[in-house]
Amino acid sequence: TTVSVIPGMLKYKDAYIQILDVPGLIEGAKEGKGKGKEVLSVARASDLLIIMVDVERKNSLEKLASELEGAGIRVNGTAPDVLIDKKAGGGLIIHSNVKQDISKEIIKEVAMEFGAKTAEITIKEKISLDRLIDAFSQSRVYVPALFIVNKIDELPNLHLEKDILAMSAETGKGISEFKDAIWKKLGLVRVYLVRPDEEPSFKNPVIAKKGEVLADVAVKIGSDFAEGKKLAKIWGPSARFPGQEVSLSTPVQEGMQIRFI
């Protein structure tokens, strides 16, 4: 039984991914039961949660997710599309291009409850009361998660929902799929640096994230290196032709080869 946070490292597709094995989460964790506060503190600061049970406790996944939700950790959730611009005066002004089921009076009550007495509030989604409260709360975090059932070798014919991964640490079954799911859930991609005196190759990988652009890759190499760089030549899946010259606002893609110029 894990009684303290144990660090480990997973190397996968040229990336070093730090893993923290924490004590098991139990009911009442947010009140501190079973080292709950320590576990939740690690969970809140993580890029990805692996919520794992064995086959005998396969029905506990929902309870674990609920415990995290109760502690303000929104599993696989997205932050409410709400902009709160606090002002020095002028009262509460509410904007929304979406027809809301909750009234402006309720929105104002929630805002006042969280100390936003003078603010301009822009709501860009059809929002529920819970989501509205989340928008004002400073304690909410939104963390992606994978749900895993381990020891599948003990019950090989077990049927699971499609968003739950099955694996066996004992036999290795499902481990490669598990690693790939981590990679995809973290949104990682590999790009490859091409030196001025080299031909494009896959010798110099850099790990980036989906949504990043070439300028972000340049900064990963070093701030001194990035300074003054305006363009890059690229090869690979996103290049219209080999060695295409592009701006540093070009999004990264898996397998892209890059020479900064």
XYZ file of C-alpha atoms in Angstrom:
261
model
C 0.000 0.000 0.000
C 1.384 3.383 -1.020
C 1.704 5.597 2.076
C 3.661 8.532 0.607
C 4.189 10.199 -2.755
C 6.630 8.086 -4.788
C 8.168 9.677 -7.910
C 8.989 7.756 -11.076
C 9.843 8.487 -14.692
C 8.343 7.154 -17.916
C 10.364 7.557 -21.110
C 8.096 7.310 -24.122
C 8.601 8.591 -27.662
C 11.658 10.623 -26.585
C 9.722 12.329 -23.780
C 10.518 12.004 -20.081
C 7.192 12.028 -18.251
C 7.312 12.351 -14.468
C 4.844 10.124 -12.650
C 3.872 10.563 -8.996
C 2.344 7.504 -7.319
C 0.166 8.770 -4.465
C -1.684 7.063 -1.607
C -5.116 5.765 -2.519
C -7.965 8.244 -2.528
C -10.725 7.411 -0.053
C -14.085 8.897 0.784
C -13.612 12.035 2.863
C -10.240 12.853 1.297
C -11.089 16.539 1.033
C -11.497 16.569 4.820
C -8.013 15.070 5.171
C -8.868 11.377 5.588
C -6.215 8.924 4.426
C -3.655 11.635 3.607
C -6.362 13.121 1.441
C -5.062 16.682 1.494
C -1.612 15.551 0.333
C -3.122 13.477 -2.477
C -5.432 16.259 -3.605
C -2.594 18.791 -3.523
C -0.598 16.648 -5.955
C -3.680 16.066 -8.113
C -4.430 19.783 -8.386
C -0.919 20.519 -9.666
C -0.820 17.684 -12.205
C -1.070 17.798 -15.991
C -2.884 14.451 -16.074
C -4.579 12.156 -13.559
C -4.424 8.370 -13.819
C -7.416 7.086 -11.861
C -6.767 3.375 -11.411
C -8.542 0.519 -9.674
C -8.296 -3.264 -9.925
C -11.018 -5.534 -11.285
C -12.503 -6.143 -7.837
C -13.103 -2.397 -7.420
C -14.057 -1.555 -11.003
C -17.238 0.160 -9.815
C -15.244 2.599 -7.661
C -14.069 4.774 -10.563
C -17.183 6.939 -10.417
C -16.810 7.395 -6.650
C -13.176 8.450 -7.041
C -14.105 10.989 -9.721
C -16.879 12.277 -7.471
C -14.436 12.728 -4.573
C -12.158 14.765 -6.820
C -15.103 16.842 -8.031
C -16.061 17.547 -4.427
C -12.569 18.903 -3.839
C -12.895 21.341 -6.742
C -10.980 19.227 -9.283
C -12.993 19.098 -12.494
C -11.983 15.801 -14.102
C -11.838 16.022 -17.907
C -13.668 19.338 -17.627
C -13.135 22.683 -19.280
C -13.216 26.061 -17.596
C -16.460 28.027 -18.043
C -16.283 30.469 -20.957
C -16.872 33.446 -18.680
C -14.845 36.644 -18.523
C -14.946 38.547 -15.234
C -13.434 42.011 -15.463
C -13.491 43.644 -12.045
C -13.905 47.421 -12.042
C -13.380 50.175 -9.518
C -17.020 51.232 -9.810
C -20.154 51.106 -11.913
C -21.909 48.120 -10.384
C -22.428 44.816 -12.169
C -22.814 44.710 -15.945
C -23.676 41.383 -17.579
C -23.213 40.557 -21.259
C -24.207 37.359 -23.048
C -25.035 36.560 -26.670
C -26.428 33.217 -25.500
C -29.950 32.923 -24.098
C -29.543 31.883 -20.470
C -31.879 29.805 -18.310
C -30.748 31.604 -15.169
C -31.700 35.217 -14.650
C -29.395 38.220 -14.424
C -30.535 38.635 -10.832
C -29.179 35.186 -9.918
C -25.936 35.887 -11.796
C -25.555 39.099 -9.813
C -26.261 37.288 -6.543
C -23.533 34.746 -7.283
C -21.112 37.522 -8.237
C -21.835 39.400 -5.008
C -21.391 36.212 -2.999
C -17.845 35.933 -4.377
C -17.048 39.569 -3.693
C -17.461 40.847 -7.269
C -19.564 43.902 -6.487
C -18.398 45.999 -9.423
C -17.492 44.058 -12.546
C -18.252 43.498 -16.207
C -19.236 39.850 -16.703
C -19.286 38.329 -20.197
C -20.833 34.854 -20.500
C -20.064 33.098 -23.793
C -21.805 29.774 -23.166
C -25.215 28.543 -22.017
C -24.268 28.235 -18.389
C -25.654 26.256 -15.466
C -25.618 27.520 -11.899
C -22.818 25.088 -10.977
C -20.695 26.249 -13.904
C -21.355 29.859 -12.989
C -20.149 29.226 -9.429
C -17.059 27.502 -10.851
C -16.333 30.586 -12.980
C -16.100 32.756 -9.864
C -14.318 30.253 -7.633
C -10.536 30.546 -7.374
C -10.227 26.979 -6.094
C -11.420 25.167 -9.227
C -8.893 23.377 -11.439
C -9.532 21.482 -14.674
C -7.391 18.383 -15.123
C -7.587 15.719 -17.849
C -7.766 12.122 -16.644
C -7.545 8.517 -17.769
C -9.617 5.790 -16.113
C -7.836 2.445 -15.791
C -8.835 -1.003 -14.560
C -5.736 -3.040 -13.654
C -5.312 -6.815 -13.035
C -7.444 -7.615 -16.074
C -5.644 -10.998 -16.187
C -7.787 -12.030 -13.223
C -10.996 -11.429 -15.190
C -10.076 -11.520 -18.914
C -13.675 -11.422 -20.186
C -14.572 -8.288 -18.277
C -16.588 -5.809 -20.360
C -15.787 -2.149 -19.748
C -17.133 1.097 -21.127
C -15.172 2.394 -24.118
C -13.612 5.311 -22.189
C -12.068 2.956 -19.586
C -8.746 1.262 -20.356
C -8.020 -2.303 -19.257
C -4.499 -3.488 -18.480
C -2.448 -5.960 -16.515
C 0.766 -4.844 -14.861
C 1.454 -8.540 -14.220
C 1.290 -9.758 -17.840
C 1.907 -6.480 -19.679
C -1.400 -6.634 -21.514
C -2.652 -3.143 -22.398
C 0.558 -1.403 -21.234
C 1.496 -0.079 -24.694
C -2.056 1.227 -25.189
C -1.854 2.807 -21.724
C 1.383 4.646 -22.601
C -0.079 5.836 -25.887
C -3.188 7.099 -24.094
C -0.975 9.123 -21.726
C 0.848 10.656 -24.692
C -2.375 11.586 -26.471
C -4.118 12.897 -23.355
C -1.141 15.155 -22.590
C -1.312 16.431 -26.179
C 2.379 15.802 -26.820
C 4.069 15.866 -30.225
C 7.654 15.362 -31.402
C 9.366 17.811 -33.714
C 12.921 17.459 -34.967
C 15.568 20.153 -35.213
C 17.636 20.410 -38.389
C 21.002 22.141 -38.042
C 22.176 24.471 -40.844
C 24.837 21.977 -41.973
C 22.585 18.881 -41.843
C 19.980 17.193 -43.981
C 16.495 16.715 -42.429
C 16.449 13.724 -40.077
C 14.897 12.421 -36.884
C 18.085 12.750 -34.796
C 17.279 15.807 -32.678
C 13.792 15.489 -31.148
C 12.115 18.203 -29.108
C 8.875 17.574 -27.226
C 6.129 20.131 -27.803
C 2.393 20.272 -27.159
C -0.491 20.546 -29.552
C -1.464 24.188 -29.884
C 2.102 25.427 -29.607
C 3.812 27.182 -32.517
C 7.366 27.233 -33.846
C 8.183 30.267 -31.690
C 7.473 28.130 -28.599
C 9.928 25.499 -29.861
C 12.600 28.175 -30.331
C 12.117 29.293 -26.708
C 12.498 25.673 -25.531
C 15.927 25.632 -27.153
C 16.862 28.813 -25.292
C 15.866 32.438 -24.993
C 19.166 33.548 -26.543
C 18.580 31.228 -29.483
C 14.992 32.446 -29.960
C 15.963 36.103 -29.947
C 16.028 37.454 -33.483
C 14.548 34.340 -35.096
C 11.686 35.244 -37.453
C 11.394 32.352 -39.916
C 11.944 28.631 -40.205
C 12.206 26.005 -42.924
C 10.098 22.912 -42.389
C 9.918 19.397 -43.772
C 7.418 16.675 -43.073
C 3.623 16.355 -42.820
C 2.716 20.050 -42.693
C 5.151 21.292 -45.369
C 3.667 22.073 -48.783
C 7.076 21.221 -50.221
C 10.397 20.175 -48.633
C 12.128 23.104 -46.962
C 9.104 25.416 -47.066
C 9.847 28.764 -45.427
C 7.238 29.676 -42.812
C 6.679 32.163 -39.998
C 7.196 31.203 -36.373
C 3.434 31.414 -35.799
C 3.073 28.087 -37.668
C 1.533 25.380 -35.418
C 3.673 22.363 -34.574
C 2.757 18.924 -35.876
C 3.988 15.427 -35.025
C 7.007 14.561 -37.159
C 7.718 18.123 -38.311
C 11.375 18.815 -39.067
C 12.497 22.384 -38.418
C 15.474 24.545 -39.267
C 15.316 28.022 -37.750
C 16.749 30.758 -39.968
